[in-house]
Structure formats: structure tokens, C-alpha cells
Coordinates of N, CA and C in Angstrom, one line a residue:
X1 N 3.0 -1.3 -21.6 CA 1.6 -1.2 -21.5 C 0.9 -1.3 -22.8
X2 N 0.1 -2.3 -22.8 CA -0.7 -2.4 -24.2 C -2.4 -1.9 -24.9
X3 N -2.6 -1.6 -25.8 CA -3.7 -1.4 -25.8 C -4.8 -2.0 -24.6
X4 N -4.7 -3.1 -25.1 CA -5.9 -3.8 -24.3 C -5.7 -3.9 -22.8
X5 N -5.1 -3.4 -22.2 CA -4.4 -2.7 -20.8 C -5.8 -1.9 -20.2
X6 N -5.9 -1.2 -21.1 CA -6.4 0.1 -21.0 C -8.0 0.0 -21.1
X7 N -9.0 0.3 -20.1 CA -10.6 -0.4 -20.4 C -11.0 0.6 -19.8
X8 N -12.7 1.2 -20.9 CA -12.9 2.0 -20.4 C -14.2 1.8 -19.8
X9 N -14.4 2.3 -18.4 CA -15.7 2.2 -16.9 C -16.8 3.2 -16.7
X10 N -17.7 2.4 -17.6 CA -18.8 3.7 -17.5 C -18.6 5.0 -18.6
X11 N -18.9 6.0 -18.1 CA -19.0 7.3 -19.1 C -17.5 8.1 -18.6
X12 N -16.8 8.4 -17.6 CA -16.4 9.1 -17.5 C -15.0 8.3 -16.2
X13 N -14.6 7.0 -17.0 CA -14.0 6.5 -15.9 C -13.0 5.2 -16.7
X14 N -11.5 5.5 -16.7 CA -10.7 4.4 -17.1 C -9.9 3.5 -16.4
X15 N -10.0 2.0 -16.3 CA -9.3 1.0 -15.8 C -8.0 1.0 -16.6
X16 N -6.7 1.1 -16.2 CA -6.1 0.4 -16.1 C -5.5 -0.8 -15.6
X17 N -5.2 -1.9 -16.7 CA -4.7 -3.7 -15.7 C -3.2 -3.6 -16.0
X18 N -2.6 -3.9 -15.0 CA -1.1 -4.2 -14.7 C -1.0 -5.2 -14.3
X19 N 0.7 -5.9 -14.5 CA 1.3 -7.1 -14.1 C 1.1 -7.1 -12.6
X20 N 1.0 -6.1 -11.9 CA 1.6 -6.5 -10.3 C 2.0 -4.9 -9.6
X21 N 2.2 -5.2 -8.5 CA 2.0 -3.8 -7.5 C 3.4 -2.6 -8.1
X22 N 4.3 -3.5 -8.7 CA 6.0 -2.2 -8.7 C 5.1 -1.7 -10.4
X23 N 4.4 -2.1 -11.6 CA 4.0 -2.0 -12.6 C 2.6 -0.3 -11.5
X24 N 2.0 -1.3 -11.0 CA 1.0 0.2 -10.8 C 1.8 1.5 -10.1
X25 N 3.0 1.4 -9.0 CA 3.0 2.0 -8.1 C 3.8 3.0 -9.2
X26 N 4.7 2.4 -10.2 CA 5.1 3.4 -11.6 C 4.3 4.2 -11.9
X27 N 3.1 3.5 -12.6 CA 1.8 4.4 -13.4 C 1.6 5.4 -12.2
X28 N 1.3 4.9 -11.3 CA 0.4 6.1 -10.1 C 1.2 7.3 -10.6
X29 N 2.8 6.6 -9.7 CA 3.6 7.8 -9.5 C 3.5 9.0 -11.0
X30 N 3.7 7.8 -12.3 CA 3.6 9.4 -13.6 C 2.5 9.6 -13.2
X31 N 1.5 9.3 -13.1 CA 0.4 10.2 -13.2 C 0.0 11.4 -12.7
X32 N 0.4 11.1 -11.5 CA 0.4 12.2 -10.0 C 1.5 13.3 -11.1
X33 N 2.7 13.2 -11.1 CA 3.5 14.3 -11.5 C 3.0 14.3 -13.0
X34 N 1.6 14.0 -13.8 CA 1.3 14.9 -14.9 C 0.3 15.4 -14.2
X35 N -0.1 15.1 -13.6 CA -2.0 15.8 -13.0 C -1.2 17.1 -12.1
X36 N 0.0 16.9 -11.5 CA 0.5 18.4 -10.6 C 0.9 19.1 -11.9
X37 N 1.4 18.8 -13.0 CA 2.2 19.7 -13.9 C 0.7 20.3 -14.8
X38 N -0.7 19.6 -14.7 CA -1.5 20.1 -15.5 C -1.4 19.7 -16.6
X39 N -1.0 18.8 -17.3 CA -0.3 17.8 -18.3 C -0.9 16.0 -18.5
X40 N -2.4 16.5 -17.5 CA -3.4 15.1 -17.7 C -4.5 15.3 -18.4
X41 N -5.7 16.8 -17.6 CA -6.4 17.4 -18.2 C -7.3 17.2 -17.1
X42 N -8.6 17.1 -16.7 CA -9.2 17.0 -15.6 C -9.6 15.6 -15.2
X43 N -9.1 15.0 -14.5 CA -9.4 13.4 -13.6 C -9.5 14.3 -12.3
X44 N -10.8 13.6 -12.0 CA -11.0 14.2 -10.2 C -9.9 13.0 -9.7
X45 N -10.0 11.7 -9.4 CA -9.5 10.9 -8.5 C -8.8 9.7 -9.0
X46 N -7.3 9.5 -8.7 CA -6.8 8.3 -9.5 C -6.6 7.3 -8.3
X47 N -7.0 6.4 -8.5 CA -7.1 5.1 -7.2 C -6.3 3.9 -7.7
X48 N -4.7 3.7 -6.8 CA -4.5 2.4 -7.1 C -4.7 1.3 -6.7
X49 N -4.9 -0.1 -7.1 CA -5.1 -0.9 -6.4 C -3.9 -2.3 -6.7
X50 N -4.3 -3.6 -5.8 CA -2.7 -4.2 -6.3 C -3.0 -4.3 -7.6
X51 N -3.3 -4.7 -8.9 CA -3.1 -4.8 -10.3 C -4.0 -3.8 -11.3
X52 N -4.4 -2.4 -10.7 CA -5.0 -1.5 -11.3 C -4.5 -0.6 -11.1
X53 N -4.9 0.6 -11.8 CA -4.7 2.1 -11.2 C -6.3 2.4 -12.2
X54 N -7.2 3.1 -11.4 CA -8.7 3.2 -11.9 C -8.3 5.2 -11.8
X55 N -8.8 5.4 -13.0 CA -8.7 7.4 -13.5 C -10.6 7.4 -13.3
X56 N -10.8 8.4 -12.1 CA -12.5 8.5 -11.9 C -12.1 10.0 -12.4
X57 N -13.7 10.1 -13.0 CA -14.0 11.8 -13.1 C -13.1 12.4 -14.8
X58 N -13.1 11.6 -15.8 CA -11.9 11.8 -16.4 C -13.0 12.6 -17.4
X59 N -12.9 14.0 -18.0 CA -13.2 14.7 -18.2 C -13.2 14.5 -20.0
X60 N -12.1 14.0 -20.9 CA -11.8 13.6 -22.4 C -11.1 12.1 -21.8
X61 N -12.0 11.1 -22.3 CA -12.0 10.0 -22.1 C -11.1 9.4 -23.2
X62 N -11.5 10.1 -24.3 CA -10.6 9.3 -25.3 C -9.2 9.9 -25.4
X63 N -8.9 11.1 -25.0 CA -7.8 11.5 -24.9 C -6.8 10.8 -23.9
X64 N -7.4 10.8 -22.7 CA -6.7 10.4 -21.1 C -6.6 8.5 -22.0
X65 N -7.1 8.3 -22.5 CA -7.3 6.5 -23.0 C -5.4 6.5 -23.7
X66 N -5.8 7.5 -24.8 CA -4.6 7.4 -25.7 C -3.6 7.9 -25.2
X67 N -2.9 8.2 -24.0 CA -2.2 8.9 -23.8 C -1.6 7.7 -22.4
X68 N -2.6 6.9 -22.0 CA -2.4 5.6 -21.4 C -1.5 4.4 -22.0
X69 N -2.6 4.5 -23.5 CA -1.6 3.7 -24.0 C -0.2 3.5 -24.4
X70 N 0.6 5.2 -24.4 CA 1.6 5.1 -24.9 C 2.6 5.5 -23.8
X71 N 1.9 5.0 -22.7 CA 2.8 5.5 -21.7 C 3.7 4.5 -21.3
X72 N 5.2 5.3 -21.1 CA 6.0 4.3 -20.6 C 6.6 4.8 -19.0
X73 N 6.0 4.8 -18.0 CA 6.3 5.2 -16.9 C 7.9 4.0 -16.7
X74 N 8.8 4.9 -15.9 CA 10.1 4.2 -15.4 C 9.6 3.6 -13.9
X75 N 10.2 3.0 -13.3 CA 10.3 2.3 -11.7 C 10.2 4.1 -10.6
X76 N 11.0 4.3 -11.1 CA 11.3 5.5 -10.4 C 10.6 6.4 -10.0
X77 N 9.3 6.4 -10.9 CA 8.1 7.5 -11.3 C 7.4 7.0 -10.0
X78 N 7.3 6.0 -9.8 CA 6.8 5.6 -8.1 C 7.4 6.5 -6.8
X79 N 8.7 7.0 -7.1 CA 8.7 7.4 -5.3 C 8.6 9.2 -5.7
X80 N 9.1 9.5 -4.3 CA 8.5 10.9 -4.4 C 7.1 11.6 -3.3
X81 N 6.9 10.6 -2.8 CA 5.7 10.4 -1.5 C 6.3 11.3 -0.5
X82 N 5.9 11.5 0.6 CA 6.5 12.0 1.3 C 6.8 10.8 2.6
X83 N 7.8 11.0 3.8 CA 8.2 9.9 4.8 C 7.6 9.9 5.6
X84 N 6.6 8.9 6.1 CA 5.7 8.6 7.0 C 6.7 7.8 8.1
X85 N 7.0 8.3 9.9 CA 7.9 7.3 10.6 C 6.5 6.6 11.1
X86 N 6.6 5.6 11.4 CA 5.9 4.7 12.6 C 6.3 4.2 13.6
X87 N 6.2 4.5 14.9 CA 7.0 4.1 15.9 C 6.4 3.2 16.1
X88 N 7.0 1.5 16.5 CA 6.0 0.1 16.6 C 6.5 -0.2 17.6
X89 N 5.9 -0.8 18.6 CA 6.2 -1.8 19.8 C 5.5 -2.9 19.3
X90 N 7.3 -3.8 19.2 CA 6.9 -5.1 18.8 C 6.9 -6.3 19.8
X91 N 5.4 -6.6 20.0 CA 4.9 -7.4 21.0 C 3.7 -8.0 20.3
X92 N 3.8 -8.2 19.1 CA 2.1 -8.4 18.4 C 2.3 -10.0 19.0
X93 N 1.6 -10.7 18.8 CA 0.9 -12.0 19.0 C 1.2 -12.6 18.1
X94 N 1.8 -12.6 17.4 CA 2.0 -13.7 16.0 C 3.5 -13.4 15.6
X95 N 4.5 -12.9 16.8 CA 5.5 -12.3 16.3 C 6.3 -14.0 16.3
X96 N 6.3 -14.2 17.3 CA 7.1 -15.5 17.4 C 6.5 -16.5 16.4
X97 N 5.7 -16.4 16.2 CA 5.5 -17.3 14.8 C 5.9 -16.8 13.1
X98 N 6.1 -15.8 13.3 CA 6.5 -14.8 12.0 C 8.3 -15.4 12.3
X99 N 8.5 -15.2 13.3 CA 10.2 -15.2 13.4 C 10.4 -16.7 12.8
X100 N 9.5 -17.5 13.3 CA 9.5 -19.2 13.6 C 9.7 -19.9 11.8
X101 N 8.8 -18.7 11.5 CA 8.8 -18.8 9.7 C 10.0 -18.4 9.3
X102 N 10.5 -17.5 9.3 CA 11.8 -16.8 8.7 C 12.9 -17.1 9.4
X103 N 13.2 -18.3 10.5 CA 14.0 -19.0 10.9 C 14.6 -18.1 11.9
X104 N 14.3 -17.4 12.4 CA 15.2 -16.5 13.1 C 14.7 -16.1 14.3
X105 N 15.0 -15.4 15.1 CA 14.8 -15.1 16.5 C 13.8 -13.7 16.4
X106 N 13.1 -13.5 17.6 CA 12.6 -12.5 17.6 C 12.9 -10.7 17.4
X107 N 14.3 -10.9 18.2 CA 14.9 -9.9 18.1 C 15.5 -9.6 16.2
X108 N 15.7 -10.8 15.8 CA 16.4 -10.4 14.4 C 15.0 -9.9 13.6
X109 N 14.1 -10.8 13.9 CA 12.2 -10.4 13.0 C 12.5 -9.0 13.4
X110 N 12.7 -8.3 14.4 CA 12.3 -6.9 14.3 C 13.0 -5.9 13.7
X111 N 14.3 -6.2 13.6 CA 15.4 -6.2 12.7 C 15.0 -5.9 11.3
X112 N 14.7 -7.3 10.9 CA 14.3 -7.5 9.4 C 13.2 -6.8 8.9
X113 N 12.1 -6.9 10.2 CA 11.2 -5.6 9.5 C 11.4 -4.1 9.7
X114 N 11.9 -3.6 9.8 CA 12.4 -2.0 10.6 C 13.2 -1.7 9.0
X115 N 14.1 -2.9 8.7 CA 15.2 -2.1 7.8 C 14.6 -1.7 6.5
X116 N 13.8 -2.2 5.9 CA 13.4 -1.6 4.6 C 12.8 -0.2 5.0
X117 N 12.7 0.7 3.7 CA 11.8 1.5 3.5 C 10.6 1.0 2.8
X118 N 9.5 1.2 2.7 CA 8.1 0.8 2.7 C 7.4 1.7 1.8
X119 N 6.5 1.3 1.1 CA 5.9 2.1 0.4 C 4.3 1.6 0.1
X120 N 3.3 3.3 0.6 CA 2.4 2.4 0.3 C 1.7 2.4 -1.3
X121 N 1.3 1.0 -1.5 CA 0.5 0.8 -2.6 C -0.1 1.1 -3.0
X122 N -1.5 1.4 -2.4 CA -2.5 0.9 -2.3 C -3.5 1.2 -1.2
X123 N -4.6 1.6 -1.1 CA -5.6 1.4 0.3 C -6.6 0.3 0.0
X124 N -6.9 -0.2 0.8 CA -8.4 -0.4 1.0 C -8.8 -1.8 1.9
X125 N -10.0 -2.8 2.0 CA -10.0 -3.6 3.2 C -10.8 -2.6 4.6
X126 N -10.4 -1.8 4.7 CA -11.0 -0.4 5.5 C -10.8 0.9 5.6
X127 N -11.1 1.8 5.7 CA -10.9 3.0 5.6 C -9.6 3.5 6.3
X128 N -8.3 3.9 5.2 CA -7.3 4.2 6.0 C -6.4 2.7 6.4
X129 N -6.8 1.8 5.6 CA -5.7 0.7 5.7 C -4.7 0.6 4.6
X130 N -3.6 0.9 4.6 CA -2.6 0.8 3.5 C -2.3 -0.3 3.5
X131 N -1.9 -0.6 2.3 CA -1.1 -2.2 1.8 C 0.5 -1.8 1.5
X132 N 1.2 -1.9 2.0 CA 2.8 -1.4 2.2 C 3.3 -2.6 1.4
X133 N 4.3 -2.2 0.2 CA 5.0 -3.2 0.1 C 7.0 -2.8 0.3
X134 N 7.7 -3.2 0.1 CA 8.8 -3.2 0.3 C 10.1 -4.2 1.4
X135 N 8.8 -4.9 2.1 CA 9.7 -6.1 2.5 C 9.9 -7.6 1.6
X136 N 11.6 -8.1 1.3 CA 11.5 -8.7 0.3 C 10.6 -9.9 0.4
X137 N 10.7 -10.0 -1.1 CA 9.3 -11.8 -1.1 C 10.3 -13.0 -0.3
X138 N 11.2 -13.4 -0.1 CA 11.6 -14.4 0.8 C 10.8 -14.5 2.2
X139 N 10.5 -12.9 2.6 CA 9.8 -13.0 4.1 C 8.4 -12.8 4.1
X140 N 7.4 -13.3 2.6 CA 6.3 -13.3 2.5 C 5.3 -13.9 3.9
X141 N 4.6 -14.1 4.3 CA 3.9 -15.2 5.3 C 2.4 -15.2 4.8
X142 N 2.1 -16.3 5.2 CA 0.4 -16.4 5.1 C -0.3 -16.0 6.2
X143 N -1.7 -15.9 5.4 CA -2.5 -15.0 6.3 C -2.7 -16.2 7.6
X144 N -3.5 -16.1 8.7 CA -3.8 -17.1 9.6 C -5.0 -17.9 9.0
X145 N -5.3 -18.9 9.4 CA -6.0 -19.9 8.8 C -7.4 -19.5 9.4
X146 N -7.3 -19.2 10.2 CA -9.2 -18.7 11.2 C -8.6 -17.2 11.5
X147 N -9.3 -16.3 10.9 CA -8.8 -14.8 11.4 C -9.8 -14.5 12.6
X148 N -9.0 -13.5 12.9 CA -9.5 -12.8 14.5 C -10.6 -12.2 14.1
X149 N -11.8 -12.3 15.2 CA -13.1 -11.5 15.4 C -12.7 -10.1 15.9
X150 N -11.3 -9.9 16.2 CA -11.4 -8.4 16.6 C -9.9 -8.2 16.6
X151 N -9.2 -7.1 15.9 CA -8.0 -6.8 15.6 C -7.7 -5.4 16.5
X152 N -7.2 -5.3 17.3 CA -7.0 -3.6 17.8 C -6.7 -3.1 16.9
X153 N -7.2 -1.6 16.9 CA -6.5 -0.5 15.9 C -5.1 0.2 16.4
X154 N -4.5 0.2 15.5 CA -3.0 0.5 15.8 C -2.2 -0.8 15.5
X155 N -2.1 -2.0 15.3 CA -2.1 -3.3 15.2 C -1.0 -3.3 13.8
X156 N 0.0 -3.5 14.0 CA 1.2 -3.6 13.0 C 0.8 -5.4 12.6
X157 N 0.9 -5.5 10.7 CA 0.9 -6.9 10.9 C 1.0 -7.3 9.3
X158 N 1.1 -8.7 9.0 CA 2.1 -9.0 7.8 C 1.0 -9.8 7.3
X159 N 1.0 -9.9 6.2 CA 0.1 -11.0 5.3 C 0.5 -11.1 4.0
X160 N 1.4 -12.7 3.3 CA 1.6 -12.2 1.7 C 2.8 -11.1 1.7
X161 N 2.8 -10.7 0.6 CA 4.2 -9.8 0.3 C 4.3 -8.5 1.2
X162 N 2.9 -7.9 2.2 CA 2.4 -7.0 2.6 C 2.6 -6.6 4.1
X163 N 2.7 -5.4 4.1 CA 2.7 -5.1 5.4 C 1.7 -3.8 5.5
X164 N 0.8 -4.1 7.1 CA -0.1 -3.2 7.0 C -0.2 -2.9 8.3
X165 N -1.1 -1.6 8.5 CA -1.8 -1.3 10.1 C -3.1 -1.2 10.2
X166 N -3.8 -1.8 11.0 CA -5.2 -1.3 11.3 C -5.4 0.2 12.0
X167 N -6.2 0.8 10.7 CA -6.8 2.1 11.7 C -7.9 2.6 12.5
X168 N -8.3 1.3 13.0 CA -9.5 0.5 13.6 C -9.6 -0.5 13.7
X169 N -10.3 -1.1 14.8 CA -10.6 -2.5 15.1 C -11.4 -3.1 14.5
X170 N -11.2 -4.1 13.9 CA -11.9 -4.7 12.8 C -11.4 -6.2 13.0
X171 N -12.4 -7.2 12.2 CA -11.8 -8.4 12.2 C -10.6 -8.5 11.1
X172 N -9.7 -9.6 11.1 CA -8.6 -9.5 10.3 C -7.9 -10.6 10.6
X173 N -7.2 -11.4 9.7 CA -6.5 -12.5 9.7 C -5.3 -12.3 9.3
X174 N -4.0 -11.3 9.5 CA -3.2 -11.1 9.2 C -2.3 -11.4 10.6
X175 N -0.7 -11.6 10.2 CA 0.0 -12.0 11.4 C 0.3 -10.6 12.0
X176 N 0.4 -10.5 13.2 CA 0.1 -9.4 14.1 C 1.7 -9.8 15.0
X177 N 2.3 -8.4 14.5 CA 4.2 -8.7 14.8 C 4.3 -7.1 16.1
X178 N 3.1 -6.4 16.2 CA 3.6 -5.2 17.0 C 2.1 -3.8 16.7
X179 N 2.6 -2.9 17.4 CA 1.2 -1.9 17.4 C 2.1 -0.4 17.5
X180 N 1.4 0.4 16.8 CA 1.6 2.2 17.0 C 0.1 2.5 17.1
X181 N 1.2 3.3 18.2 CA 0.1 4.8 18.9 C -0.6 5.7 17.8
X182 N 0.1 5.4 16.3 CA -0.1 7.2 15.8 C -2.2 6.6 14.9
X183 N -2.3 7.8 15.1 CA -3.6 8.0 14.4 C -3.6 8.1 13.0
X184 N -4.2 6.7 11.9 CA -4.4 6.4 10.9 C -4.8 6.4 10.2
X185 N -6.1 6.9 10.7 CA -7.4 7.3 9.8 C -7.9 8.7 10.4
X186 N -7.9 10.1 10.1 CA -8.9 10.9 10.5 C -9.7 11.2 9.4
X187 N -11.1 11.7 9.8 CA -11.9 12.1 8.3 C -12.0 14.3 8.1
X188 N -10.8 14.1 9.7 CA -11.1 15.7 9.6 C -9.7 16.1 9.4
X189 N -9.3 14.9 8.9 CA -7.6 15.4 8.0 C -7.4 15.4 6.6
X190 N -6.5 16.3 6.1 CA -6.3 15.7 4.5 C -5.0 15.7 4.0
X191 N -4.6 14.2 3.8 CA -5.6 13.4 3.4 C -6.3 12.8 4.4
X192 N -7.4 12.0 4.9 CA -7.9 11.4 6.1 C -6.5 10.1 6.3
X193 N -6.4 9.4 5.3 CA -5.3 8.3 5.4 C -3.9 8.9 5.9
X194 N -3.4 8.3 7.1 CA -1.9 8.5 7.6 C -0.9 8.4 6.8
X195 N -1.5 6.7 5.9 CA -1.0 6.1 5.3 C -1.6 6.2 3.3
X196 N -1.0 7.0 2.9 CA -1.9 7.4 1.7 C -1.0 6.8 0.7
X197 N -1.8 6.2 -0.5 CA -1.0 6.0 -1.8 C 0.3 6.7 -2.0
X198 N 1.3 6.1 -2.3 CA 2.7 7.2 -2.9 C 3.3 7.4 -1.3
X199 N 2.8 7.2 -0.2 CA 3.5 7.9 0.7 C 4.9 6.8 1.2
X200 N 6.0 7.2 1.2 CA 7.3 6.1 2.3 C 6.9 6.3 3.6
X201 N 7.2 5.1 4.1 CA 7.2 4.7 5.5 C 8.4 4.2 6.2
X202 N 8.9 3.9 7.3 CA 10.0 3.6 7.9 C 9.3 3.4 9.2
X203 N 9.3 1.9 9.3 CA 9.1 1.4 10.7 C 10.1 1.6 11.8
X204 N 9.7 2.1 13.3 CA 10.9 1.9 14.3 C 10.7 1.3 15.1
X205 N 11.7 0.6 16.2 CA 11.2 -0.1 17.3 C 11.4 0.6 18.2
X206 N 9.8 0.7 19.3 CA 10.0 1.5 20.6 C 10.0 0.6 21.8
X207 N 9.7 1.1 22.7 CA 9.7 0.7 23.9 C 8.2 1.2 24.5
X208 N 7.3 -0.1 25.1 CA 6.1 0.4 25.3 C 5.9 1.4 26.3

């Protein structure tokens, strides 16, 4: 991480720019285990995004600045979330064209997506939408070429290196491989997100 990495937002607010999502989901992770050890100083809220991690509320700006710059977070500093299961019935609408892409049969797509562990990145797109990465880049897919006027909530579905769930009906052009029951967004939960930064996931297949 280089100086010029490091940019500072306003009065009381620093951007970091990263190579790519395994570069932030490192930073997040150190940061979270210096902000729990009291070993940051006061940041209300660190937010990652795919090629950022944004420090809001940062209390010594030039301190939290220099202490960015010489940071050398490992891979590792990323996990440590806690295990989110998802139980998915895979019947999405776009499953047979996700399989059709990755050459393979329906039954093996569901296979292929269940076995990784998942991790999310990232929110945002909508309140309580995670950007999961951890299925490899060979089974990337593109988004749909005309997206849907209306996505159900609960809606398991792939776009790009990513995998996500809608926690609400919303429009959306991602390929739609299956759906969970569980509640993804509450605002009278904390966190409200099911699916929060840092957290692992493990997809399963049910039976509807």
C-alpha cells in the first residue's frame, strides 16, 4: 500500500484505493481487529467497497492517514467473520443458462455453487445486499443483457466474479440460480444486514 493509496474525504473522513476485492477484504479484516483491540483511535464507521475501504468519523486524521500508509495487512486478516448458512432452493430462472455457461448440467451448477465458502465483501446496490466473493473466476457470468423489472426478495443470483441475495424486490439484472427463506435485511436487527462485511457464508441445497 502506497502513499498515494491513501486520500483524504472531507474533514474527518479517509479513502483508501486498492487493487481489487482480496487487497480490501485484508485491510477491512486488520482494521476491524485494531478498532476491537482499541489500537485505531476513534473511526465511527469503516465501509468496504469492491476497490476501497472508506474510515468515516475518523477522529486524528493525520494519524489514522500514517498508520494506513504503512500498513501491511496479510490475506488472512480477512477471515474471522462469523458463519452465515443459507439454505437455497435451486430453481432460479437462469439456472439452466448458468449451467449452459459452465458446461455442465444442472445438478453439477448446484454442486459447484454450494462447495465454496463465501465471503462477504462488500454491501451495497440496496439495503442489505452483499457482494459474496469466493466462487472461482472460471465460473464468472455476465449480468443479463435487459434486467428484470422485478426480482423477488430472497432471490439467490450470480453476476461477474459475485454472488448475491436480494433482500427485497427490486429490479436487477443478475442471473437468478435459486431463492432462501431467511430474512436479509432487518432495520430492528444489529447488524440490520444478514449478510454483513467480514461475515462467511455457506450455501446449501434444500428441497422447496
Amino acid at each position: 500500500m502506497t502513499a498515494g493509496s491513501v486520500r483524504r474525504v472531507g474533514e474527518r473522513a479517509l479513502r483508501v484505493e486498492l487493487p481489487g476485492t482480496a487487497e480490501v477484504a485484508a485491510l477491512y479484516g486488520w482494521l476491524r481487529e485494531r478498532q476491537a483491540a482499541g489500537l485505531l483511535g476513534e473511526v465511527e464507521e469503516l465501509v468496504p467497497a469492491a476497490r476501497t475501504v472508506l474510515l468515516d468519523g475518523v477522529a486524528d486524521v493525520e494519524a489514522v492517514a500514517a498508520l494506513l500508509r504503512t500498513a501491511r495487512p496479510e490475506p488472512t486478516a480477512a477471515a474471522g467473520g462469523g458463519l452465515v448458512e443459507v439454505p437455497t432452493v435451486y430453481d432460479g430462472a437462469d439456472l439452466a443458462r448458468v449451467a449452459a455457461l459452465w458446461e455442465v448440467s444442472e445438478e453439477a451448477a448446484v454442486r459447484i455453487h454450494t462447495e465454496p465458502e463465501y465471503a462477504v465483501a462488500f454491501c451495497g446496490f440496496a439495503p442489505g445486499f452483499g457482494y459474496l466473493t469466493g466462487l472461482p473466476a472460471r465460473y464468472a457470468v455476465p449480468r443479463l443483457d435487459t434486467p428484470r423489472s422485478s426480482v423477488p426478495a430472497g432471490s439467490v443470483a450470480l453476476a461477474g466474479e459475485y454472488t448475491g441475495a436480494y433482500p427485497n424486490s427490486s429490479p436487477g439484472g443478475w442471473q437468478l440460480i435459486g431463492r432462501t427463506a431467511l430474512t436479509l435485511w432487518d432495520p430492528a436487527r444489529e447488524p440490520a444486514a444478514l449478510l454483513a462485511p467480514g461475515a462467511r457464508v455457506r450455501f446449501t441445497a434444500v428441497r422447496a
